[in-house]
PDB file of C-alpha atoms in Angstrom:
ATOM      1  CA  UNK A   1      61.851 121.549 116.544  1.00 42.00           C
ATOM      2  CA  UNK A   2      62.890 121.858 112.946  1.00 41.00           C
ATOM      3  CA  UNK A   3      60.628 120.246 110.433  1.00 39.00           C
ATOM      4  CA  UNK A   4      62.027 117.428 108.329  1.00 38.00           C
ATOM      5  CA  UNK A   5      60.403 118.993 105.295  1.00 35.00           C
ATOM      6  CA  UNK A   6      62.909 121.826 105.485  1.00 41.00           C
ATOM      7  CA  UNK A   7      65.854 119.538 104.915  1.00 41.00           C
ATOM      8  CA  UNK A   8      65.044 118.223 101.461  1.00 45.00           C
ATOM      9  CA  UNK A   9      63.881 114.901 100.130  1.00 47.00           C
ATOM     10  CA  UNK A  10      67.227 113.709  98.643  1.00 47.00           C
ATOM     11  CA  UNK A  11      68.767 113.238 102.091  1.00 47.00           C
ATOM     12  CA  UNK A  12      65.669 111.562 103.493  1.00 56.00           C
ATOM     13  CA  UNK A  13      65.636 109.201 100.529  1.00 53.00           C
ATOM     14  CA  UNK A  14      69.327 108.412 101.052  1.00 51.00           C
ATOM     15  CA  UNK A  15      68.804 107.747 104.758  1.00 54.00           C
ATOM     16  CA  UNK A  16      65.807 105.528 104.105  1.00 52.00           C
ATOM     17  CA  UNK A  17      67.604 103.569 101.394  1.00 57.00           C
ATOM     18  CA  UNK A  18      70.951 103.228 103.206  1.00 76.00           C
ATOM     19  CA  UNK A  19      71.505  99.483 103.587  1.00 88.00           C
ATOM     20  CA  UNK A  20      74.852  97.914 104.275  1.00 90.00           C
ATOM     21  CA  UNK A  21      76.117  94.580 105.512  1.00 92.00           C
ATOM     22  CA  UNK A  22      78.884  94.622 108.114  1.00 93.00           C
ATOM     23  CA  UNK A  23      81.014  91.773 109.433  1.00 94.00           C
ATOM     24  CA  UNK A  24      81.455  91.749 113.196  1.00 94.00           C
ATOM     25  CA  UNK A  25      84.507  90.636 115.134  1.00 92.00           C
ATOM     26  CA  UNK A  26      83.287  87.039 115.364  1.00 93.00           C
ATOM     27  CA  UNK A  27      82.547  86.842 111.638  1.00 93.00           C
ATOM     28  CA  UNK A  28      78.781  87.313 111.965  1.00 92.00           C
ATOM     29  CA  UNK A  29      77.191  89.233 109.110  1.00 93.00           C
ATOM     30  CA  UNK A  30      74.648  91.875 110.051  1.00 96.00           C
ATOM     31  CA  UNK A  31      72.493  94.153 107.910  1.00 96.00           C
ATOM     32  CA  UNK A  32      72.287  97.803 108.995  1.00 96.00           C
ATOM     33  CA  UNK A  33      69.407  99.834 107.605  1.00 95.00           C
ATOM     34  CA  UNK A  34      66.859 102.487 108.528  1.00 94.00           C
ATOM     35  CA  UNK A  35      63.893 101.346 110.573  1.00 94.00           C
ATOM     36  CA  UNK A  36      60.555 101.058 108.740  1.00 93.00           C
ATOM     37  CA  UNK A  37      56.909 100.710 109.751  1.00 93.00           C
ATOM     38  CA  UNK A  38      57.098  97.043 108.746  1.00 94.00           C
ATOM     39  CA  UNK A  39      59.637  96.466 111.532  1.00 94.00           C
ATOM     40  CA  UNK A  40      57.050  96.645 114.324  1.00 93.00           C
ATOM     41  CA  UNK A  41      56.782  92.835 114.719  1.00 94.00           C
ATOM     42  CA  UNK A  42      60.578  92.479 114.710  1.00 93.00           C
ATOM     43  CA  UNK A  43      60.950  95.318 117.208  1.00 89.00           C
ATOM     44  CA  UNK A  44      58.317  93.823 119.498  1.00 89.00           C
ATOM     45  CA  UNK A  45      59.993  90.408 119.395  1.00 90.00           C
ATOM     46  CA  UNK A  46      63.410  91.939 120.042  1.00 86.00           C
ATOM     47  CA  UNK A  47      62.108  93.760 123.122  1.00 83.00           C
ATOM     48  CA  UNK A  48      60.501  90.598 124.470  1.00 84.00           C
ATOM     49  CA  UNK A  49      63.806  88.704 124.119  1.00 81.00           C
ATOM     50  CA  UNK A  50      65.613  91.195 126.373  1.00 77.00           C
ATOM     51  CA  UNK A  51      66.128  90.015 129.930  1.00 71.00           C
ATOM     52  CA  UNK A  52      64.275  91.825 132.707  1.00 70.00           C
ATOM     53  CA  UNK A  53      67.465  93.560 133.868  1.00 67.00           C
ATOM     54  CA  UNK A  54      68.248  94.753 130.352  1.00 65.00           C
ATOM     55  CA  UNK A  55      64.733  96.102 129.870  1.00 62.00           C
ATOM     56  CA  UNK A  56      64.915  98.039 133.127  1.00 60.00           C
ATOM     57  CA  UNK A  57      68.440  99.335 132.501  1.00 57.00           C
ATOM     58  CA  UNK A  58      67.679 100.574 128.995  1.00 59.00           C
ATOM     59  CA  UNK A  59      63.991 101.456 129.142  1.00 58.00           C
ATOM     60  CA  UNK A  60      63.316 102.106 132.851  1.00 52.00           C
ATOM     61  CA  UNK A  61      60.567  99.501 132.806  1.00 59.00           C
ATOM     62  CA  UNK A  62      60.249  95.822 133.680  1.00 65.00           C
ATOM     63  CA  UNK A  63      57.237  95.146 131.490  1.00 71.00           C
ATOM     64  CA  UNK A  64      57.702  92.354 129.006  1.00 72.00           C
ATOM     65  CA  UNK A  65      56.204  93.903 125.882  1.00 78.00           C
ATOM     66  CA  UNK A  66      55.695  97.210 124.085  1.00 82.00           C
ATOM     67  CA  UNK A  67      52.231  98.566 123.384  1.00 83.00           C
ATOM     68  CA  UNK A  68      50.957  99.300 119.887  1.00 87.00           C
ATOM     69  CA  UNK A  69      51.340 103.022 120.599  1.00 85.00           C
ATOM     70  CA  UNK A  70      54.948 102.623 121.687  1.00 84.00           C
ATOM     71  CA  UNK A  71      55.794 100.552 118.618  1.00 88.00           C
ATOM     72  CA  UNK A  72      54.126 103.096 116.356  1.00 89.00           C
ATOM     73  CA  UNK A  73      56.159 105.918 117.893  1.00 87.00           C
ATOM     74  CA  UNK A  74      59.439 104.004 117.618  1.00 89.00           C
ATOM     75  CA  UNK A  75      59.044 103.296 113.896  1.00 91.00           C
ATOM     76  CA  UNK A  76      57.676 106.763 113.000  1.00 90.00           C
ATOM     77  CA  UNK A  77      61.020 108.350 112.099  1.00 92.00           C
ATOM     78  CA  UNK A  78      61.436 111.274 109.706  1.00 93.00           C
ATOM     79  CA  UNK A  79      65.192 110.743 109.009  1.00 93.00           C
ATOM     80  CA  UNK A  80      65.996 114.261 110.207  1.00 93.00           C
ATOM     81  CA  UNK A  81      64.720 115.084 113.698  1.00 93.00           C
ATOM     82  CA  UNK A  82      64.122 111.438 114.585  1.00 93.00           C
ATOM     83  CA  UNK A  83      66.300 108.672 113.153  1.00 95.00           C
ATOM     84  CA  UNK A  84      66.728 104.995 113.971  1.00 94.00           C
ATOM     85  CA  UNK A  85      69.082 102.406 112.504  1.00 95.00           C
ATOM     86  CA  UNK A  86      68.351  98.726 113.047  1.00 96.00           C
ATOM     87  CA  UNK A  87      70.633  95.709 112.878  1.00 96.00           C
ATOM     88  CA  UNK A  88      69.260  92.500 111.352  1.00 96.00           C
ATOM     89  CA  UNK A  89      70.995  89.146 111.781  1.00 95.00           C
ATOM     90  CA  UNK A  90      71.554  87.880 108.246  1.00 92.00           C
ATOM     91  CA  UNK A  91      71.327  84.269 109.397  1.00 91.00           C
ATOM     92  CA  UNK A  92      68.089  84.387 111.403  1.00 93.00           C
ATOM     93  CA  UNK A  93      66.387  87.562 110.177  1.00 93.00           C
ATOM     94  CA  UNK A  94      65.958  88.737 113.777  1.00 93.00           C
ATOM     95  CA  UNK A  95      66.265  92.382 114.802  1.00 95.00           C
ATOM     96  CA  UNK A  96      69.244  92.397 117.175  1.00 93.00           C
ATOM     97  CA  UNK A  97      70.005  96.065 117.748  1.00 92.00           C
ATOM     98  CA  UNK A  98      68.715  99.620 117.390  1.00 91.00           C
ATOM     99  CA  UNK A  99      70.492 102.974 117.559  1.00 89.00           C
ATOM    100  CA  UNK A 100      68.305 106.064 117.713  1.00 89.00           C
ATOM    101  CA  UNK A 101      68.596 109.817 118.048  1.00 91.00           C
ATOM    102  CA  UNK A 102      65.938 112.454 118.695  1.00 90.00           C
ATOM    103  CA  UNK A 103      66.830 116.083 118.121  1.00 91.00           C
ATOM    104  CA  UNK A 104      66.372 118.521 121.004  1.00 87.00           C
ATOM    105  CA  UNK A 105      63.532 120.977 120.521  1.00 85.00           C
ATOM    106  CA  UNK A 106      65.659 123.721 122.129  1.00 85.00           C
ATOM    107  CA  UNK A 107      69.005 123.122 120.394  1.00 89.00           C
ATOM    108  CA  UNK A 108      68.940 121.890 116.766  1.00 92.00           C
ATOM    109  CA  UNK A 109      72.576 120.734 116.993  1.00 93.00           C
ATOM    110  CA  UNK A 110      71.924 118.494 120.018  1.00 89.00           C
ATOM    111  CA  UNK A 111      70.259 115.071 119.964  1.00 89.00           C
ATOM    112  CA  UNK A 112      69.575 112.486 122.621  1.00 85.00           C
ATOM    113  CA  UNK A 113      70.936 109.063 121.774  1.00 83.00           C
ATOM    114  CA  UNK A 114      69.857 105.593 122.843  1.00 81.00           C
ATOM    115  CA  UNK A 115      71.277 102.242 121.787  1.00 81.00           C
ATOM    116  CA  UNK A 116      69.987  98.750 122.488  1.00 82.00           C
ATOM    117  CA  UNK A 117      71.871  95.582 121.544  1.00 85.00           C
ATOM    118  CA  UNK A 118      70.397  92.131 122.181  1.00 87.00           C
ATOM    119  CA  UNK A 119      71.944  90.486 125.221  1.00 84.00           C
ATOM    120  CA  UNK A 120      73.527  87.644 123.263  1.00 88.00           C
ATOM    121  CA  UNK A 121      75.088  90.086 120.769  1.00 90.00           C
ATOM    122  CA  UNK A 122      76.974  92.148 123.329  1.00 83.00           C
ATOM    123  CA  UNK A 123      80.749  92.374 122.968  1.00 83.00           C
ATOM    124  CA  UNK A 124      80.919  91.682 119.223  1.00 91.00           C
ATOM    125  CA  UNK A 125      81.279  95.245 117.944  1.00 87.00           C
ATOM    126  CA  UNK A 126      77.637  95.675 116.975  1.00 90.00           C
ATOM    127  CA  UNK A 127      77.156  98.718 119.208  1.00 84.00           C
ATOM    128  CA  UNK A 128      80.022 100.534 117.528  1.00 82.00           C
ATOM    129  CA  UNK A 129      78.750  99.622 114.058  1.00 89.00           C
ATOM    130  CA  UNK A 130      75.291 100.979 114.867  1.00 90.00           C
ATOM    131  CA  UNK A 131      76.677 104.149 116.438  1.00 86.00           C
ATOM    132  CA  UNK A 132      79.004 104.732 113.511  1.00 87.00           C
ATOM    133  CA  UNK A 133      76.109 104.665 111.066  1.00 91.00           C
ATOM    134  CA  UNK A 134      73.882 106.764 113.333  1.00 90.00           C
ATOM    135  CA  UNK A 135      76.641 109.339 113.821  1.00 88.00           C
ATOM    136  CA  UNK A 136      77.109 109.660 110.064  1.00 90.00           C
ATOM    137  CA  UNK A 137      73.398 110.296 109.571  1.00 93.00           C
ATOM    138  CA  UNK A 138      73.281 112.708 112.521  1.00 92.00           C
ATOM    139  CA  UNK A 139      76.109 114.820 111.114  1.00 91.00           C
ATOM    140  CA  UNK A 140      74.383 114.902 107.743  1.00 92.00           C
ATOM    141  CA  UNK A 141      71.276 116.199 109.527  1.00 94.00           C
ATOM    142  CA  UNK A 142      73.230 119.010 111.202  1.00 95.00           C
ATOM    143  CA  UNK A 143      73.608 117.415 114.629  1.00 93.00           C
ATOM    144  CA  UNK A 144      76.915 118.119 116.360  1.00 91.00           C
ATOM    145  CA  UNK A 145      76.439 116.672 119.852  1.00 87.00           C
ATOM    146  CA  UNK A 146      74.916 113.571 121.425  1.00 85.00           C
ATOM    147  CA  UNK A 147      73.486 113.595 124.964  1.00 81.00           C
ATOM    148  CA  UNK A 148      72.934 110.661 127.315  1.00 74.00           C
ATOM    149  CA  UNK A 149      72.178 110.191 130.995  1.00 67.00           C
ATOM    150  CA  UNK A 150      74.782 108.571 133.236  1.00 63.00           C
ATOM    151  CA  UNK A 151      74.111 107.338 136.749  1.00 62.00           C
ATOM    152  CA  UNK A 152      76.173 109.334 139.241  1.00 63.00           C
ATOM    153  CA  UNK A 153      77.534 106.177 140.854  1.00 62.00           C
ATOM    154  CA  UNK A 154      78.705 104.792 137.508  1.00 60.00           C
ATOM    155  CA  UNK A 155      82.345 105.860 137.729  1.00 59.00           C
ATOM    156  CA  UNK A 156      83.428 103.815 134.695  1.00 58.00           C
ATOM    157  CA  UNK A 157      80.960 105.463 132.327  1.00 58.00           C
ATOM    158  CA  UNK A 158      81.665 108.937 133.700  1.00 58.00           C
ATOM    159  CA  UNK A 159      85.364 108.332 133.125  1.00 61.00           C
ATOM    160  CA  UNK A 160      84.770 107.134 129.554  1.00 56.00           C
ATOM    161  CA  UNK A 161      82.663 110.172 128.776  1.00 58.00           C
ATOM    162  CA  UNK A 162      85.272 112.493 130.289  1.00 60.00           C
ATOM    163  CA  UNK A 163      87.980 110.873 128.138  1.00 57.00           C
ATOM    164  CA  UNK A 164      85.867 111.613 125.070  1.00 54.00           C
ATOM    165  CA  UNK A 165      85.568 115.265 126.062  1.00 56.00           C
ATOM    166  CA  UNK A 166      82.072 114.904 127.490  1.00 57.00           C
ATOM    167  CA  UNK A 167      80.733 117.682 129.675  1.00 57.00           C
ATOM    168  CA  UNK A 168      77.774 117.969 132.001  1.00 54.00           C
ATOM    169  CA  UNK A 169      74.626 119.550 130.618  1.00 56.00           C
ATOM    170  CA  UNK A 170      72.564 119.193 133.781  1.00 58.00           C
ATOM    171  CA  UNK A 171      72.229 116.936 136.793  1.00 57.00           C
ATOM    172  CA  UNK A 172      69.315 115.339 138.553  1.00 60.00           C
ATOM    173  CA  UNK A 173      68.717 112.959 141.452  1.00 63.00           C
ATOM    174  CA  UNK A 174      71.222 110.164 141.013  1.00 63.00           C
ATOM    175  CA  UNK A 175      72.103 111.008 137.413  1.00 63.00           C
ATOM    176  CA  UNK A 176      74.126 113.318 135.200  1.00 64.00           C
ATOM    177  CA  UNK A 177      73.261 114.249 131.624  1.00 69.00           C
ATOM    178  CA  UNK A 178      76.475 114.336 129.623  1.00 72.00           C
ATOM    179  CA  UNK A 179      77.057 115.760 126.180  1.00 78.00           C
ATOM    180  CA  UNK A 180      79.675 114.369 123.782  1.00 80.00           C
ATOM    181  CA  UNK A 181      80.815 116.378 120.772  1.00 82.00           C
ATOM    182  CA  UNK A 182      80.729 114.458 117.482  1.00 82.00           C
ATOM    183  CA  UNK A 183      83.942 114.711 115.454  1.00 74.00           C
ATOM    184  CA  UNK A 184      83.375 116.754 112.278  1.00 71.00           C
ATOM    185  CA  UNK A 185      85.123 114.168 110.114  1.00 68.00           C
ATOM    186  CA  UNK A 186      84.140 110.697 108.959  1.00 64.00           C
ATOM    187  CA  UNK A 187      83.893 108.115 111.721  1.00 60.00           C
ATOM    188  CA  UNK A 188      83.509 108.730 115.428  1.00 60.00           C
ATOM    189  CA  UNK A 189      87.041 108.234 116.751  1.00 62.00           C
ATOM    190  CA  UNK A 190      88.157 105.650 119.280  1.00 66.00           C
ATOM    191  CA  UNK A 191      87.652 107.765 122.408  1.00 63.00           C
ATOM    192  CA  UNK A 192      84.165 108.868 121.420  1.00 64.00           C
ATOM    193  CA  UNK A 193      83.344 105.330 120.288  1.00 66.00           C
ATOM    194  CA  UNK A 194      84.392 103.929 123.666  1.00 66.00           C
ATOM    195  CA  UNK A 195      82.170 106.382 125.500  1.00 64.00           C
ATOM    196  CA  UNK A 196      79.172 105.804 123.262  1.00 62.00           C
ATOM    197  CA  UNK A 197      79.656 102.025 123.184  1.00 58.00           C
ATOM    198  CA  UNK A 198      78.942 102.090 126.895  1.00 58.00           C
ATOM    199  CA  UNK A 199      75.364 102.910 125.943  1.00 47.00           C
ATOM    200  CA  UNK A 200      75.109  99.694 123.938  1.00 40.00           C
ATOM    201  CA  UNK A 201      76.487  97.749 126.902  1.00 46.00           C
ATOM    202  CA  UNK A 202      73.833  99.260 129.129  1.00 48.00           C
ATOM    203  CA  UNK A 203      76.304 101.198 131.294  1.00 45.00           C
ATOM    204  CA  UNK A 204      75.166 104.563 129.989  1.00 44.00           C
ATOM    205  CA  UNK A 205      71.498 105.086 130.744  1.00 44.00           C
ATOM    206  CA  UNK A 206      69.700 106.098 127.518  1.00 43.00           C
ATOM    207  CA  UNK A 207      68.504 109.680 127.272  1.00 44.00           C
ATOM    208  CA  UNK A 208      65.652 110.277 129.693  1.00 43.00           C
ATOM    209  CA  UNK A 209      63.171 112.022 127.445  1.00 46.00           C
ATOM    210  CA  UNK A 210      63.324 109.266 124.832  1.00 46.00           C
ATOM    211  CA  UNK A 211      63.234 106.405 127.290  1.00 42.00           C
ATOM    212  CA  UNK A 212      60.501 107.853 129.490  1.00 46.00           C
ATOM    213  CA  UNK A 213      58.310 108.346 126.435  1.00 42.00           C
ATOM    214  CA  UNK A 214      58.837 104.726 125.433  1.00 41.00           C
ATOM    215  CA  UNK A 215      58.169 103.475 128.954  1.00 39.00           C
ATOM    216  CA  UNK A 216      55.055 105.625 129.390  1.00 38.00           C
ATOM    217  CA  UNK A 217      53.656 104.948 125.916  1.00 36.00           C
ATOM    218  CA  UNK A 218      53.453 108.649 125.062  1.00 32.00           C
ATOM    219  CA  UNK A 219      53.523 109.518 121.383  1.00 31.00           C
ATOM    220  CA  UNK A 220      53.991 112.839 119.644  1.00 33.00           C
ATOM    221  CA  UNK A 221      56.800 115.411 119.466  1.00 33.00           C
ATOM    222  CA  UNK A 222      59.489 114.621 122.052  1.00 33.00           C
ATOM    223  CA  UNK A 223      60.309 116.969 124.887  1.00 34.00           C
ATOM    224  CA  UNK A 224      63.892 118.211 125.205  1.00 34.00           C
TER     225      UNK A 224
END
C-alpha cells in the first residue's frame, strides 16, 4: 500500500480541514467533515443507536457496541489510503452517518467503500451527500474505482450497479464483488450515485475486508 507520506501534507491538511454544511431534502442542516480521534464517543453512540438488523446488514455482526480497538481503527485515517467523512446533525450534535474508503494494497486506483446512515436519516439524501464528498477526496488521492460486495440474490442492487457500468471483480459464496468506475469530473453522476446510494440504504453489503476487520476487531493495515 502506498504511504500517505508520499502524497504531500497540503492535501492531507485540506482533507482534514474540509468542513461544509449541507441542506438535505427535508431542510435538515448537516455538517460534513473528516473524522477525528475525538469522534470515538460519537461513533460509539451512533453504532449503538443502529437497529440489530442494520448492524448485521452493514457490519456482519449483531453485537451492540464497538470495542476500543475497533473505534481506534475507525478513527485512525491518514486522508490518503484510508479516509472517512462523518455527518453531524447540526441540531443535536449527533453523528448520523459515515462514508469511508480504504485503498486496495494490490491496486492503488481501487478502494473499498462502506457507507452507514442512521436508520432515522435514511431517504433524505444524506447518503448521496456523504458519497459525493468521499468521491471528491478519493479522486484527489488518485483513486479511480470503488468496490463493494453485493449479495447474489439482491437483484435490485445488481441492476443498479450494472446501470452505473459496474463490473464483477470476483465472486464468492452468495456474493459478488462489484467495481464502479468514478467519473473523472466533479460530482459522481446520477447513475453512479444511484448505485452507490444503495450502500447507504443497506442494500449493497459494505466491502468485506473493511467490514470483517471492524466486526473482528482487527487493527492494522487492511487486506485487499
